[in-house]
Every structure is written in C-alpha cells, then in structure tokens.
Tab-separated table of C-alpha atoms in Angstrom:
chain	number	residue	atom	x	y	z
A	1	MET	CA	0.000	0.000	0.000
A	2	ALA	CA	2.878	2.327	0.845
A	3	ALA	CA	4.475	1.583	-2.510
A	4	LEU	CA	1.208	2.362	-4.253
A	5	THR	CA	0.953	5.686	-2.391
A	6	LEU	CA	4.506	6.589	-3.343
A	7	ARG	CA	3.869	5.765	-6.981
A	8	SER	CA	0.717	7.883	-6.933
A	9	ALA	CA	2.638	10.800	-5.440
A	10	ALA	CA	5.337	10.418	-8.057
A	11	ALA	CA	2.745	10.420	-10.813
A	12	ARG	CA	1.220	13.609	-9.449
A	13	ALA	CA	4.662	15.173	-9.291
A	14	ARG	CA	5.304	14.334	-12.927
A	15	GLY	CA	1.928	15.768	-13.840
A	16	ALA	CA	2.681	19.012	-12.000
A	17	ALA	CA	6.057	19.338	-13.712
A	18	LEU	CA	4.578	18.735	-17.146
A	19	SER	CA	1.901	21.376	-16.559
A	20	GLY	CA	4.479	23.972	-15.547
A	21	GLY	CA	3.685	23.746	-11.821
A	22	ARG	CA	5.988	22.952	-8.906
A	23	TRP	CA	6.154	20.190	-6.326
A	24	LEU	CA	7.751	21.965	-3.349
A	25	GLY	CA	6.130	20.243	-0.393
A	26	THR	CA	5.002	23.529	1.174
A	27	SER	CA	2.406	23.509	3.934
A	28	SER	CA	-0.292	24.670	1.505
A	29	ALA	CA	0.586	21.842	-0.872
A	30	VAL	CA	0.434	19.366	1.984
A	31	GLU	CA	-2.961	20.663	3.051
A	32	THR	CA	-4.149	20.402	-0.542
A	33	GLU	CA	-2.986	16.798	-0.664
A	34	ARG	CA	-4.676	16.069	2.650
A	35	GLY	CA	-7.879	17.543	1.275
A	36	ARG	CA	-7.630	15.392	-1.810
A	37	GLY	CA	-6.939	12.384	0.389
A	38	ARG	CA	-10.055	13.061	2.456
A	39	GLU	CA	-12.109	13.439	-0.704
A	40	LYS	CA	-10.858	10.093	-2.026
A	41	GLU	CA	-11.550	8.402	1.303
A	42	GLU	CA	-15.070	9.802	1.260
A	43	GLU	CA	-15.502	8.579	-2.326
A	44	ARG	CA	-14.308	5.102	-1.368
A	45	ALA	CA	-16.565	5.061	1.678
A	46	GLY	CA	-19.487	6.142	-0.473
A	47	SER	CA	-18.730	3.461	-3.050
A	48	SER	CA	-18.386	0.802	-0.362
A	49	GLY	CA	-21.639	1.927	1.212
A	50	TRP	CA	-23.399	1.743	-2.145
A	51	GLU	CA	-22.086	-1.780	-2.751
A	52	LEU	CA	-23.261	-2.940	0.681
A	53	SER	CA	-26.644	-1.345	0.068
A	54	ALA	CA	-26.921	-3.027	-3.338
A	55	ALA	CA	-25.907	-6.386	-1.855
A	56	ARG	CA	-28.507	-6.048	0.901
A	57	GLU	CA	-31.175	-5.077	-1.627
A	58	TYR	CA	-30.350	-8.116	-3.756
A	59	TYR	CA	-30.371	-10.372	-0.680
A	60	ASP	CA	-33.805	-9.069	0.294
A	61	TYR	CA	-34.982	-9.632	-3.283
A	62	ARG	CA	-33.804	-13.275	-3.174
A	63	LYS	CA	-35.480	-13.786	0.196
A	64	SER	CA	-38.763	-12.472	-1.175
A	65	ILE	CA	-38.661	-15.162	-3.856
A	66	TYR	CA	-36.999	-18.148	-2.173
A	67	GLY	CA	-37.509	-17.527	1.534
A	68	ASP	CA	-34.875	-17.348	4.255
A	69	VAL	CA	-32.572	-19.776	2.391
A	70	THR	CA	-31.827	-17.815	-0.766
A	71	HIS	CA	-30.294	-20.612	-2.895
A	72	ARG	CA	-31.210	-24.270	-3.250
A	73	ALA	CA	-27.733	-25.280	-4.401
A	74	LEU	CA	-24.091	-24.321	-3.887
A	75	LEU	CA	-21.566	-24.995	-6.651
A	76	VAL	CA	-17.897	-24.830	-5.677
A	77	ASP	CA	-14.710	-24.539	-7.716
A	78	ALA	CA	-11.996	-27.038	-6.751
A	79	VAL	CA	-8.451	-25.671	-7.089
A	80	GLY	CA	-8.074	-22.225	-5.554
A	81	THR	CA	-11.376	-22.340	-3.683
A	82	LEU	CA	-11.883	-25.743	-2.085
A	83	VAL	CA	-8.239	-26.855	-2.152
A	84	VAL	CA	-4.813	-25.408	-2.976
A	85	PRO	CA	-1.409	-27.051	-3.511
A	86	ALA	CA	0.354	-27.675	-0.193
A	87	GLN	CA	3.581	-26.400	-1.766
A	88	PRO	CA	4.150	-24.065	-4.719
A	89	THR	CA	3.976	-26.049	-7.963
A	90	ALA	CA	7.336	-24.745	-9.198
A	91	GLN	CA	8.965	-25.880	-5.948
A	92	VAL	CA	7.575	-29.393	-6.402
A	93	TYR	CA	8.665	-29.534	-10.051
A	94	LYS	CA	12.189	-28.508	-9.058
A	95	SER	CA	12.600	-30.669	-5.946
A	96	ILE	CA	11.430	-33.855	-7.682
A	97	GLY	CA	13.148	-32.900	-10.949
A	98	GLU	CA	16.648	-32.386	-9.565
A	99	LYS	CA	17.402	-36.112	-9.666
A	100	TYR	CA	16.271	-36.135	-13.303
A	101	GLY	CA	18.590	-33.288	-14.274
A	102	VAL	CA	16.241	-30.303	-14.023
A	103	LYS	CA	18.442	-27.188	-13.738
A	104	TYR	CA	15.964	-24.321	-13.911
A	105	SER	CA	15.304	-22.231	-10.802
A	106	GLU	CA	11.827	-22.108	-9.279
A	107	ASP	CA	11.281	-18.641	-10.769
A	108	GLU	CA	12.244	-19.881	-14.226
A	109	ILE	CA	10.012	-22.933	-13.901
A	110	LEU	CA	7.091	-20.743	-12.795
A	111	MET	CA	7.585	-18.350	-15.716
A	112	ARG	CA	7.780	-21.213	-18.225
A	113	TYR	CA	4.794	-22.953	-16.590
A	114	ARG	CA	2.599	-19.862	-16.909
A	115	ARG	CA	3.674	-19.309	-20.499
A	116	ALA	CA	2.894	-22.922	-21.452
A	117	TYR	CA	-0.412	-23.000	-19.558
A	118	GLU	CA	-1.677	-19.812	-21.174
A	119	GLN	CA	-0.907	-20.953	-24.715
A	120	PRO	CA	-3.661	-22.619	-26.790
A	121	TRP	CA	-3.486	-26.381	-26.366
A	122	GLY	CA	-3.140	-27.948	-29.790
A	123	GLY	CA	-3.818	-31.530	-28.759
A	124	SER	CA	-7.553	-30.976	-28.283
A	125	ARG	CA	-10.167	-28.262	-27.890
A	126	LEU	CA	-10.085	-29.305	-24.218
A	127	ARG	CA	-6.993	-29.280	-22.020
A	128	TYR	CA	-8.251	-32.027	-19.751
A	129	VAL	CA	-9.302	-35.124	-21.690
A	130	ASP	CA	-9.744	-38.292	-19.632
A	131	ASP	CA	-6.722	-38.484	-17.298
A	132	GLY	CA	-5.134	-35.388	-18.858
A	133	ARG	CA	-1.748	-37.021	-19.394
A	134	PRO	CA	-0.923	-35.539	-22.828
A	135	PHE	CA	-1.659	-32.017	-21.610
A	136	TRP	CA	0.302	-32.386	-18.381
A	137	GLN	CA	3.245	-33.997	-20.175
A	138	HIS	CA	3.345	-30.907	-22.373
A	139	ILE	CA	3.213	-28.602	-19.327
A	140	VAL	CA	5.923	-30.467	-17.411
A	141	THR	CA	8.294	-30.635	-20.384
A	142	SER	CA	7.717	-26.982	-21.264
A	143	SER	CA	8.196	-25.868	-17.641
A	144	THR	CA	11.318	-27.847	-16.820
A	145	GLY	CA	12.921	-28.810	-20.134
A	146	CYS	CA	12.831	-32.427	-18.978
A	147	SER	CA	10.922	-35.029	-20.990
A	148	ASP	CA	11.909	-38.041	-18.873
A	149	ALA	CA	8.854	-40.320	-18.665
A	150	GLN	CA	9.710	-41.484	-15.145
A	151	TYR	CA	9.974	-37.874	-13.939
A	152	PHE	CA	6.565	-37.065	-15.369
A	153	GLU	CA	5.014	-40.161	-13.804
A	154	GLU	CA	6.416	-39.319	-10.362
A	155	LEU	CA	4.979	-35.804	-10.585
A	156	TYR	CA	1.656	-37.054	-11.912
A	157	GLN	CA	1.276	-39.558	-9.070
A	158	TYR	CA	2.376	-37.026	-6.444
A	159	PHE	CA	-0.518	-34.713	-7.305
A	160	MET	CA	-2.948	-37.559	-6.575
A	161	THR	CA	-1.804	-37.790	-2.956
A	162	GLU	CA	-3.060	-36.166	0.229
A	163	LYS	CA	0.307	-34.498	0.916
A	164	ALA	CA	0.081	-32.528	-2.349
A	165	TRP	CA	-3.021	-30.550	-1.322
A	166	LYS	CA	-4.627	-28.722	1.591
A	167	LEU	CA	-8.083	-27.309	2.219
A	168	CYS	CA	-8.485	-23.559	1.727
A	169	ASP	CA	-10.869	-23.376	4.682
A	170	PRO	CA	-10.165	-25.643	7.691
A	171	ASP	CA	-13.785	-25.256	8.843
A	172	ALA	CA	-15.234	-26.349	5.503
A	173	GLU	CA	-16.524	-29.742	6.657
A	174	ASN	CA	-18.614	-28.211	9.424
A	175	VAL	CA	-20.097	-25.701	6.966
A	176	PHE	CA	-20.995	-28.258	4.301
A	177	GLN	CA	-22.685	-30.427	6.927
A	178	ALA	CA	-24.800	-27.439	7.973
A	179	LEU	CA	-25.666	-26.581	4.373
A	180	ARG	CA	-26.792	-30.090	3.527
A	181	LYS	CA	-28.734	-30.373	6.792
A	182	ALA	CA	-30.568	-27.191	5.751
A	183	GLY	CA	-31.461	-28.799	2.431
A	184	VAL	CA	-28.920	-26.983	0.264
A	185	LYS	CA	-27.510	-29.277	-2.412
A	186	THR	CA	-23.790	-29.087	-3.147
A	187	ALA	CA	-21.541	-29.840	-6.102
A	188	VAL	CA	-17.950	-29.369	-7.211
A	189	VAL	CA	-17.569	-27.718	-10.618
A	190	SER	CA	-13.994	-27.923	-11.853
A	191	ASN	CA	-11.698	-27.776	-14.847
A	192	PHE	CA	-9.805	-30.954	-14.005
A	193	ASP	CA	-8.990	-34.396	-15.345
A	194	THR	CA	-10.409	-37.686	-14.105
A	195	ARG	CA	-8.121	-37.680	-11.050
A	196	LEU	CA	-10.489	-35.270	-9.293
A	197	ARG	CA	-12.915	-37.844	-7.890
A	198	PRO	CA	-10.224	-40.095	-6.349
A	199	LEU	CA	-8.448	-36.964	-5.089
A	200	LEU	CA	-11.584	-35.803	-3.261
A	201	GLN	CA	-11.775	-39.275	-1.708
A	202	VAL	CA	-8.138	-39.132	-0.604
A	203	LEU	CA	-8.772	-35.693	0.956
A	204	LYS	CA	-11.848	-37.148	2.703
A	205	CYS	CA	-14.194	-34.487	1.392
A	206	ASP	CA	-16.027	-36.369	-1.373
A	207	HIS	CA	-18.991	-37.007	0.966
A	208	TRP	CA	-19.535	-33.259	1.344
A	209	PHE	CA	-20.977	-33.114	-2.175
A	210	ASP	CA	-24.059	-34.457	-3.887
A	211	ALA	CA	-22.455	-34.248	-7.327
A	212	VAL	CA	-19.202	-33.567	-9.166
A	213	ALA	CA	-19.099	-31.876	-12.576
A	214	VAL	CA	-15.552	-32.236	-13.894
A	215	SER	CA	-14.594	-30.889	-17.298
A	216	ALA	CA	-12.878	-34.091	-18.455
A	217	GLU	CA	-16.184	-35.953	-18.070
A	218	VAL	CA	-18.558	-33.206	-19.189
A	219	ALA	CA	-16.372	-32.343	-22.230
A	220	ALA	CA	-16.724	-28.631	-21.452
A	221	GLU	CA	-14.422	-26.343	-19.502
A	222	LYS	CA	-15.300	-23.216	-17.547
A	223	PRO	CA	-16.280	-20.552	-18.530
A	224	ASN	CA	-18.409	-22.632	-20.918
A	225	PRO	CA	-21.914	-22.517	-19.374
A	226	THR	CA	-22.390	-26.209	-20.238
A	227	ILE	CA	-20.459	-27.427	-17.209
A	228	PHE	CA	-22.532	-25.282	-14.820
A	229	LEU	CA	-25.749	-26.431	-16.447
A	230	LYS	CA	-24.584	-30.045	-16.072
A	231	ALA	CA	-23.989	-29.488	-12.358
A	232	CYS	CA	-27.497	-28.056	-11.982
A	233	GLU	CA	-28.915	-31.022	-13.883
A	234	LEU	CA	-27.103	-33.459	-11.583
A	235	LEU	CA	-28.531	-31.634	-8.550
A	236	ASP	CA	-31.993	-31.305	-10.104
A	237	VAL	CA	-32.136	-27.532	-9.618
A	238	LYS	CA	-32.673	-24.635	-11.980
A	239	PRO	CA	-29.595	-22.456	-12.707
A	240	GLU	CA	-31.220	-19.430	-11.074
A	241	GLU	CA	-31.591	-21.459	-7.860
A	242	ALA	CA	-27.825	-22.058	-7.590
A	243	VAL	CA	-24.874	-19.925	-6.598
A	244	HIS	CA	-21.338	-20.750	-7.712
A	245	VAL	CA	-18.260	-19.795	-5.680
A	246	GLY	CA	-14.834	-19.664	-7.306
A	247	ASP	CA	-11.593	-17.698	-7.376
A	248	ASP	CA	-11.364	-16.918	-11.109
A	249	ARG	CA	-13.421	-13.983	-12.356
A	250	ARG	CA	-13.519	-15.173	-15.973
A	251	ASN	CA	-13.982	-18.910	-15.488
A	252	ASP	CA	-16.093	-18.908	-12.350
A	253	ILE	CA	-18.019	-15.647	-12.192
A	254	TRP	CA	-18.648	-14.836	-15.841
A	255	GLY	CA	-19.131	-18.495	-16.759
A	256	ALA	CA	-21.647	-19.159	-13.983
A	257	ARG	CA	-23.600	-16.011	-14.738
A	258	ASP	CA	-23.733	-16.890	-18.427
A	259	ALA	CA	-25.355	-20.154	-17.350
A	260	GLY	CA	-27.954	-18.226	-15.323
A	261	CYS	CA	-26.474	-18.959	-11.885
A	262	ASP	CA	-25.658	-16.473	-9.179
A	263	ALA	CA	-21.882	-16.199	-8.546
A	264	TRP	CA	-19.569	-14.959	-5.796
A	265	LEU	CA	-15.842	-14.409	-6.146
A	266	TRP	CA	-13.783	-16.270	-3.528
A	267	GLY	CA	-11.374	-13.914	-1.781
A	268	SER	CA	-13.441	-10.844	-2.692
A	269	ASP	CA	-17.195	-11.355	-2.289
A	270	VAL	CA	-16.674	-14.128	0.265
A	271	HIS	CA	-13.635	-15.236	2.253
A	272	SER	CA	-14.779	-18.424	3.992
A	273	PHE	CA	-17.417	-21.102	3.529
A	274	LYS	CA	-19.085	-19.946	6.736
A	275	GLU	CA	-19.565	-16.563	5.073
A	276	VAL	CA	-20.968	-18.334	2.010
A	277	ALA	CA	-23.454	-20.232	4.168
A	278	GLU	CA	-24.515	-17.091	6.016
A	279	ARG	CA	-25.118	-15.261	2.744
A	280	ILE	CA	-27.295	-18.156	1.626
A	281	GLY	CA	-29.191	-17.926	4.902
A	282	VAL	CA	-27.837	-20.983	6.716
A	283	GLU	CA	-26.559	-20.581	10.259
A	284	VAL	CA	-23.350	-22.451	11.085
A	285	THR	CA	-22.600	-23.267	14.712
A	286	SER	CA	-18.983	-23.691	15.746
A	287	LYS	CA	-17.915	-27.111	16.940
C-alpha cells in the first residue's frame, strides 16, 4: 500500500512538472494533498456503502422469492477455492526434478509454466481429456525442459496424494454439513482431469458433495456454461436457484452467470465457507 501511495505521489509530481507547476512540499501543498486524500476516502466510503446497500437489496430480493434460504444449491470450484497445492507447484517440479537433471530455478520454472499453460493447447479443444496425461506432459516438459517419462510419472502420481493438497478453509466440513442439513444441495464444478474424484476421496471431502461436474467428463471447460448447467442437472435444480463460488473472475463468475447462476468471487465477495453459508441464509454453529 505504501508503494502504491509513493507511486501515486510520483505520478502527481510528474503531472505538475509537465503542466508547468511545482512540487515543493510547502504547507499549503500538503494541506491540498490532505484535502484530496479526504475526498478520495469519502468517495471510497461512499462506493463501499453503495455496494453494501446493493448487496442487501439483492439479498432481500432473493429472500422475497426463495424464503430465508436464498439458494437451493451451492456450486464450488476445486483448485483455488476448495483446495490449494500444499507447496508451490514450481517448488515441487524442481525438488522432484533435480534427480532427473532439471536445472531451472523455481522462478524460471514458474515463468515457463505460466507461459505454457496460457498458450492454446493444440492436442484438443479441451486441455483435460480423460486423465489429462498428454496435456500435463506438455506442461511439465515446457516448464522444466525435462521429458523423462519417469519424472513425469512421479509428478503425476504425487498430485494424486493427500500431501500434495490442503483445504483452503479448515472449517469447511462443518459448513458443508450445515448446508446439507438445511437442504442446500452441493456440487464441485472444476476444470480438471479424471483424477479429481479419487483426489476428493483421498482428501476425505467427497462425501460433502451431492455431485461432481468435472470438465474431463462433461467435455466442457469453464467458462463454458455447459459445465454449470450439467452441475445443476445433476442436482436437479434450476440455474437461477444455484450460486457458484470460485476464485477466477472469468472462469467462475462470468461463466456461472452466463449459465444463469448467481456467482460470488472467492477472496473478494466471500472469504470463507461460513460466510458463504450465512449469505445463503444458513446458520453455522462452531464445533
């Protein structure tokens, strides 16, 4: 935040110089800046107040239609919302890859990984087909420069284990129990290969969900509305009766809304599954 403030001050200084003014730091200039700061704070407060008011109005609107529980179903993204890697991916690629001759640093592996992941995948219109091996072989080779089949297999198997992942929210199990007890149906909606189901079993959270819509099985990846509609079909609810929670604005929020679902951005609109439940209208008691 301090860096941002300094950059903003520098930008204003450049603007003053270009317009023929001065940036002397006199008391009057300081007071002017303080005034501007107060104005911006008031603007932010006003904006925040408007957003809260709009959210409350929408909540009241949903309650008027659906009652105290505003959604019949909760759809949840997997990676980045339900679970995250226990260690940074680049660190895992490097630590396992060293015995196979991988020389790149973690920063280099991360840069190459992002570049490869963001490129169009030529093997199929979908990245994750069946077990996803061709796609992941491409990613691993591109990220590390190592095409050793044994190295790839060790990495591939590692990411099917409990030690490779952790829950984003330690209290998630308690929340999902409360949601299902209240009659809210739940599903995972994820761009993933066919390892997702056994992975959820390994992490002991598969029983939290009534359905799983995984792109490798549905043959559609978020933000394609098809995968959200499939999840709603599996839960026997209408899209407008469901809310999807995910951490990617494009894939999760825009995709879900295109399908007709409500959508909340994880880490922005909501920060825990207890908050999700409360917004739906389900009370969660602490254990």
